[in-house]
Coordinates of C-alpha atoms in Angstrom, one line a residue:
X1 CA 96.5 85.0 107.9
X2 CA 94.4 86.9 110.2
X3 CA 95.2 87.7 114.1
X4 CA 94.9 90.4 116.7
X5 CA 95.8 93.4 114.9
X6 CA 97.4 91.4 111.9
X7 CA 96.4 91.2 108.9
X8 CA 98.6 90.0 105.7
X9 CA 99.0 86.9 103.1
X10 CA 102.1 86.0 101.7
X11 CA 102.9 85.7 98.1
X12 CA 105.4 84.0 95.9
X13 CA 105.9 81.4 99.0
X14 CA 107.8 78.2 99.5
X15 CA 107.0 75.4 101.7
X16 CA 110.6 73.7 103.7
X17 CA 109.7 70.9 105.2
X18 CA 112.7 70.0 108.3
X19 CA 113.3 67.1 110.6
X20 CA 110.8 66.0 112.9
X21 CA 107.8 67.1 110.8
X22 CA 108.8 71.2 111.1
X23 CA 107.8 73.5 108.4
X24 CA 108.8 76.9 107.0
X25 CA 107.0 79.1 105.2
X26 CA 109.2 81.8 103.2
X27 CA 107.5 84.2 100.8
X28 CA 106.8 88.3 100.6
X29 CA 104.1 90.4 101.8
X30 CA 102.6 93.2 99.8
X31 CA 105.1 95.5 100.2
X32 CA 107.5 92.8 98.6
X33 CA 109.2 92.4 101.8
X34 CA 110.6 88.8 103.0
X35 CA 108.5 87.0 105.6
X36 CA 108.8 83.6 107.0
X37 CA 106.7 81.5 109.3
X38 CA 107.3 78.6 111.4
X39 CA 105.1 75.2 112.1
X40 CA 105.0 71.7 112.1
X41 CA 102.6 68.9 111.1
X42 CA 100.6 68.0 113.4
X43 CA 100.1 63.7 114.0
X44 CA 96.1 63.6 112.9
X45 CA 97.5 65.3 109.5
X46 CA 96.7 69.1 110.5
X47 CA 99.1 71.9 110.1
X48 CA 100.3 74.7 112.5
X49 CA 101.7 77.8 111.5
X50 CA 102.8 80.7 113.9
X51 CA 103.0 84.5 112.4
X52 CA 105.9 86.9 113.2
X53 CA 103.6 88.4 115.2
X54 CA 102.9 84.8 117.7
X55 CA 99.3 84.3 116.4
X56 CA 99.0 80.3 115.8
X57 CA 96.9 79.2 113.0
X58 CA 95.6 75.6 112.5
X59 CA 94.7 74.0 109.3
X60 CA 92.7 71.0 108.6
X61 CA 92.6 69.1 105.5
X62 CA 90.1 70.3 102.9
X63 CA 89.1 69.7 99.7
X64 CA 90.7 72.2 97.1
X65 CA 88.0 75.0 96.6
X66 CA 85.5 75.8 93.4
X67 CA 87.2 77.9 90.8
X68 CA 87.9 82.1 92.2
X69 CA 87.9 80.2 95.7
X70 CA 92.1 80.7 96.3
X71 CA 91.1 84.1 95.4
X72 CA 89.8 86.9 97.8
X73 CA 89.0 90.5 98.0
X74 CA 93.0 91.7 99.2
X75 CA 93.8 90.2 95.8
X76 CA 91.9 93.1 94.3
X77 CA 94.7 95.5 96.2
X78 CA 97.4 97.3 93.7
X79 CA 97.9 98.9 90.4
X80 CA 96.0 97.7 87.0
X81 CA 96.8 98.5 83.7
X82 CA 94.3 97.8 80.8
X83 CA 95.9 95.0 78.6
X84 CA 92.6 94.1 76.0
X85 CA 89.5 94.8 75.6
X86 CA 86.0 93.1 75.0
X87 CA 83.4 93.9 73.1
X88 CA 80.0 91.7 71.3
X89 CA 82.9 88.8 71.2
X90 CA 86.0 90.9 69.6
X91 CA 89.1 91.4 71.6
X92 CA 91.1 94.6 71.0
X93 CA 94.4 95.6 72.2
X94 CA 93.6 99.7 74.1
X95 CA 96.2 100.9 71.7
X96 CA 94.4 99.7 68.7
X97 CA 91.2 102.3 70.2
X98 CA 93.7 104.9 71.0
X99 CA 92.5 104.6 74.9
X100 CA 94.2 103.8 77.9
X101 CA 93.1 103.1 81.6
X102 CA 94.4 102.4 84.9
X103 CA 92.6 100.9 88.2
X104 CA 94.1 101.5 91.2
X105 CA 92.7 100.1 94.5
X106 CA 94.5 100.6 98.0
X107 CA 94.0 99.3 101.4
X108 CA 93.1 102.2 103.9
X109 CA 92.6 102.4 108.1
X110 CA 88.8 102.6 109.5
X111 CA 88.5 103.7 112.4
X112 CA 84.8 103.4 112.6
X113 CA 85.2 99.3 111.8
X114 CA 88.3 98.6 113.4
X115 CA 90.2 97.2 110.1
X116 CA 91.1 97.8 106.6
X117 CA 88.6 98.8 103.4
X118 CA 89.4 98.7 99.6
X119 CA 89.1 102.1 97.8
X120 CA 89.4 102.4 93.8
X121 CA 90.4 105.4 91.6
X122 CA 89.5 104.4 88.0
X123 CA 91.1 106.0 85.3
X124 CA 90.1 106.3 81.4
X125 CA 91.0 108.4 78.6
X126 CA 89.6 108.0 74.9
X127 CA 90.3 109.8 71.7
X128 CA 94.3 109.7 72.4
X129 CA 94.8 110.2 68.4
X130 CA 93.2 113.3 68.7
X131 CA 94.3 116.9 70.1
X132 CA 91.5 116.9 72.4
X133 CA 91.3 113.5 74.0
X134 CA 88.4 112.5 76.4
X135 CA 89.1 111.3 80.1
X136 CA 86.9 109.8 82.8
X137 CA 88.1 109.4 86.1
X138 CA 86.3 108.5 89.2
X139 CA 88.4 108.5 92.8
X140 CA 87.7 107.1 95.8
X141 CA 84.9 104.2 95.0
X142 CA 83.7 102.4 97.8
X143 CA 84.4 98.3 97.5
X144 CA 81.8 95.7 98.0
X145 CA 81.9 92.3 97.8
X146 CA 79.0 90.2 95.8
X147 CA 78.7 86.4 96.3
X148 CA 78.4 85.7 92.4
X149 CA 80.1 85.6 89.3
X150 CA 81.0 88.9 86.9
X151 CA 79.6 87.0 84.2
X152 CA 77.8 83.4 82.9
X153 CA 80.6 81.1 82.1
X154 CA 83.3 83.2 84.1
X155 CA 86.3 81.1 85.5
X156 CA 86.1 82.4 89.1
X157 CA 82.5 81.2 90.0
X158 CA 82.2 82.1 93.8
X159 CA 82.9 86.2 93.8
X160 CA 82.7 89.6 92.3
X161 CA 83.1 93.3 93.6
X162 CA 81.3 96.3 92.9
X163 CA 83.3 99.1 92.8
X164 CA 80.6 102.0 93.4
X165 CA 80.4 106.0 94.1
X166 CA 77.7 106.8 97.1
X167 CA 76.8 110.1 95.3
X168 CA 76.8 108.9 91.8
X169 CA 75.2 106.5 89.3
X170 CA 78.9 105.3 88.4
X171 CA 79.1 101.6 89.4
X172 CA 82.0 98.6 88.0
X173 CA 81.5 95.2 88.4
X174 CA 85.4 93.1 88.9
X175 CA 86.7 90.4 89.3
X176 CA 89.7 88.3 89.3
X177 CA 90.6 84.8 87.0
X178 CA 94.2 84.8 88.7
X179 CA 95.7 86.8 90.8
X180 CA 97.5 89.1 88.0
X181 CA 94.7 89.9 85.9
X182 CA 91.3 91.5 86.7
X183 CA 88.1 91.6 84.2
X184 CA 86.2 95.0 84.5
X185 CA 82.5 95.9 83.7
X186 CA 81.0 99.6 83.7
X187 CA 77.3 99.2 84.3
X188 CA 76.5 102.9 83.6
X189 CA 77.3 102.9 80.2
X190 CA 75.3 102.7 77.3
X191 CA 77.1 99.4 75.7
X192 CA 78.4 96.6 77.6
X193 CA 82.3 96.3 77.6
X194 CA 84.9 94.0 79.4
X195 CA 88.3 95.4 80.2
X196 CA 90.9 93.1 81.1
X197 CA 93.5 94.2 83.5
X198 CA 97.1 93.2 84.1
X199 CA 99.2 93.8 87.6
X200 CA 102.0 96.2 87.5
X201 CA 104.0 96.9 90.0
X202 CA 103.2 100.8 90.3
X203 CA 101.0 103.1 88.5
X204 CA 104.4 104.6 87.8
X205 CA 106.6 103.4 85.3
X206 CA 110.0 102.1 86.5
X207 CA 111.6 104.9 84.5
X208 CA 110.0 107.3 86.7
X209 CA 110.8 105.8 89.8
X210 CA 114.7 105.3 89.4
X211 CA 114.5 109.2 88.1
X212 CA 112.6 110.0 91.7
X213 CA 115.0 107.5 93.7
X214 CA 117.5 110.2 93.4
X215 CA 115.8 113.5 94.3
X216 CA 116.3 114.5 98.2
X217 CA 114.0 113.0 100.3
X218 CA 112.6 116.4 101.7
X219 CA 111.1 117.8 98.7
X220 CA 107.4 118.9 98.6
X221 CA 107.1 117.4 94.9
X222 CA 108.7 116.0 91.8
X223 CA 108.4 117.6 88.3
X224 CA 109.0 117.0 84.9
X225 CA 108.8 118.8 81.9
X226 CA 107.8 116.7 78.4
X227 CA 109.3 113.5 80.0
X228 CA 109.6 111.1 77.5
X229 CA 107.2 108.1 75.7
X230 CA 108.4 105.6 78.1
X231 CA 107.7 107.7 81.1
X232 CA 104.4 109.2 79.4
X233 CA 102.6 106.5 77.4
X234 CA 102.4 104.2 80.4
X235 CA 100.3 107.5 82.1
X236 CA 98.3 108.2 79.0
X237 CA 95.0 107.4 81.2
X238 CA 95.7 110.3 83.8
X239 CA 93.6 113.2 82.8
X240 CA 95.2 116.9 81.8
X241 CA 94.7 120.1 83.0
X242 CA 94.4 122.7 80.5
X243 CA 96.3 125.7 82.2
X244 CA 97.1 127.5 78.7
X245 CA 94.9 126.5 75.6
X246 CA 96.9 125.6 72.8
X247 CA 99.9 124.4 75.2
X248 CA 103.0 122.9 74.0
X249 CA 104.3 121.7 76.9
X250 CA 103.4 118.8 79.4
X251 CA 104.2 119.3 83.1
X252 CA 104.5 116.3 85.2
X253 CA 103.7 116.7 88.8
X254 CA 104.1 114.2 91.5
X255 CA 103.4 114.6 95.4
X256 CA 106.4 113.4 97.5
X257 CA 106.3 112.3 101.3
X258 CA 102.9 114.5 102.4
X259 CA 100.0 115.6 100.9
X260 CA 100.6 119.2 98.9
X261 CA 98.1 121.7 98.0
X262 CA 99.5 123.2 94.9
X263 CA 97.9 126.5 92.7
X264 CA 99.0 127.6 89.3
X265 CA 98.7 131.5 89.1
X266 CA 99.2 134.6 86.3
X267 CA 101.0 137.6 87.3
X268 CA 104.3 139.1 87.0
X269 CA 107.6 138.8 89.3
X270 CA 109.3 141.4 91.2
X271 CA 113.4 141.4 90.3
X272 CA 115.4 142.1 93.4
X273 CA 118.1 145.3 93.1
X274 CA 120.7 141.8 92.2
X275 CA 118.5 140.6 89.2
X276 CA 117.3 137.6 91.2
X277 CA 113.7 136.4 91.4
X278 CA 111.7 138.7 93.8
X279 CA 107.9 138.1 95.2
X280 CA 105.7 137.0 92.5
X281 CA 102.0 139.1 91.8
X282 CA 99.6 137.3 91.4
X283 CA 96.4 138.6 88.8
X284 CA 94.3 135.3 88.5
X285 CA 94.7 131.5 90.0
X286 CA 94.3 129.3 87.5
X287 CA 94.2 126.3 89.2
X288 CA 94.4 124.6 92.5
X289 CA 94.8 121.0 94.0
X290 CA 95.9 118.7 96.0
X291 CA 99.1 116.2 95.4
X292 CA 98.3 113.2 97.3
X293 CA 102.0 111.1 97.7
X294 CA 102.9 109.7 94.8
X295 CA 100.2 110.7 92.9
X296 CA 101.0 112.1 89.2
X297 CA 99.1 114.9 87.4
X298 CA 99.3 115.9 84.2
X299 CA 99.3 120.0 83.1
X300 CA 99.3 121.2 80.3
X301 CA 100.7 124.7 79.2
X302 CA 103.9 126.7 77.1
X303 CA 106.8 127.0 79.4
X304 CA 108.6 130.3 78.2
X305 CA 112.4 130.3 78.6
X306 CA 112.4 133.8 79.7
X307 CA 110.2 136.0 81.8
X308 CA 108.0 133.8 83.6
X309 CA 103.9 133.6 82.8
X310 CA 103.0 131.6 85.6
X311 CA 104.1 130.8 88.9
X312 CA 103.7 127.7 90.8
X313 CA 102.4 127.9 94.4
X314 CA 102.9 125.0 97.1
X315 CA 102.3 124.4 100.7
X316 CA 101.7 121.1 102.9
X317 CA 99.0 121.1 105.3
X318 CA 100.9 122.4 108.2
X319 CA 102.2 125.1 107.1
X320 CA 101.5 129.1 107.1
X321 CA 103.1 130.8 104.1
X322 CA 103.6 129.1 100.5
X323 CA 106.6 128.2 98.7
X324 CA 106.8 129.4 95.0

């Protein structure tokens, strides 16, 4: 449904059809939260629906679409987990190629066109058998629609996007068969290969986000040392950074309700005249980032269980001194 400064579609919906030819229309949005819509039948047949927001919509009888035409770019929007893979006609599970990958594409505010644009991080790791495994990520593709198929013989026969980098070569072809699973081609490669893509609900795993539900709502960022295989598998695509070679631990970071610039640095810590923690020294910085909200990165290095190696430095955008 599209207004004056409303934009949405409903999902899992039901029609109720009332007395005197009024309709409902209950369902979710896609934030998963309830939204209903009142109308009627109209006498020549048509049908009126009105939006929460008062925009009136009428809808004519049509015939039903060509296949991928009850599909449209929002459908693209959310998290994407590779289920199989395709290549010269075999079908392979990612766990069978020791890879894993994740898509995921979010709606965000232009100014400069007055509505909404899709934007895509892609992310791939190869080689998860071995110690050093391989990762390709690319953030913040541009989205654009194409008015053909992925593929000859593809179900949805109207559309595809390109998912595409302005300052790059790197360029995906998608598209969707239902609304829960997407079919992926990299055209930069040196071997074509389909990727098939299932809907989850988050990038995170729901392990991960009952453990967050509980931490206070003001802190900067979440973190978790060596979580376990149901938190980490489902993350296996998110690359690592190597703070220590030859580390034993994983650190799990995630950003919490703002953006966080983060840095990892060597030195030594001053002890107070009470044995607490003083100001830390820093030699070298190691690393340093951004957390976007709820984003998870991976780091990788040996957490000693004494004197401290390296300390962690954040601070949000507005701020003047940084927190250790």
């Amino acid at each position: 449904m599209l207004g004056f400064g409303y934009a949405s579609y409903l999902i899992n919906a039901e029609w109720w059809l009332g007395a005197d030819n009024a309709l409902r229309l209950t369902g979710e949005d896609t934030d998963g939260e309830s939204v209903t819509m009142d109308g009627r039948i109209e006498k020549e047949g048509s049908v009126m629906l009105e939006t929460p927001y008062g925009n009136r919509f009428y809808f004519e009888p049509a015939e039903r679409p060509a296949s991928g035409g009850e599909l449209c770019m929002a459908d693209l929007e959310g998290a994407w987990r590779m289920s199989a893979g395709e290549a010269e006609g075999d079908e392979f599970s990612p766990e069978e190629m020791h890879m894993a990958s994740l898509l995921n594409i979010e709606r965000w505010w232009s100014d400069d066109e007055g509505g909404y644009n899709l934007h895509a991080d892609y992310y791939n790791a190869r080689l998860l058998d071995m110690d050093a495994p391989e990762y390709k990520t690319e953030k913040n593709l541009l989205t654009e629609k194409l008015d053909e198929p992925l593929m000859y013989g593809f179900p949805n026969e109207l559309w595809s996007a390109r998912l595409y980098a302005e300052e790059s070569d790197t360029e995906f072809r998608v598209s969707l068969t239902d609304r829960n699973t997407l079919y992926l081609q990299q055209y930069d490669a040196p071997a074509a290969c389909t990727a098939i893509y299932t809907r989850e609900e988050s990038l995170m795993p729901e392990t991960l986000t009952q453990t967050m539900a509980d931490e206070p709502d003001d802190a900067l960022m979440f973190y978790w040392r060596d979580p376990p295989a149901e938190v980490a598998k489902p993350l296996a695509a998110l690359p690592v950074t190597v703070l220590e070679n030859g580390g034993e631990n994983r650190l799990l970071l995630i950003g919490r309700w703002y953006e966080t610039d983060i840095q990892f640095c060597t030195g030594s810590a001053e002890q107070n005249a009470d044995g607490t923690l003083g100001e830390w020294i820093t030699d070298t910085v190691l690393y340093e980032g951004t957390l976007r909200i709820d984003e998870p990165q991976w780091f990788s290095l040996s957490i000693p269980e004494k004197n401290a190696r390296l300390c962690l430095f954040m601070k949000r955008p507005w701020d003047e001194s940084w927190f250790t």
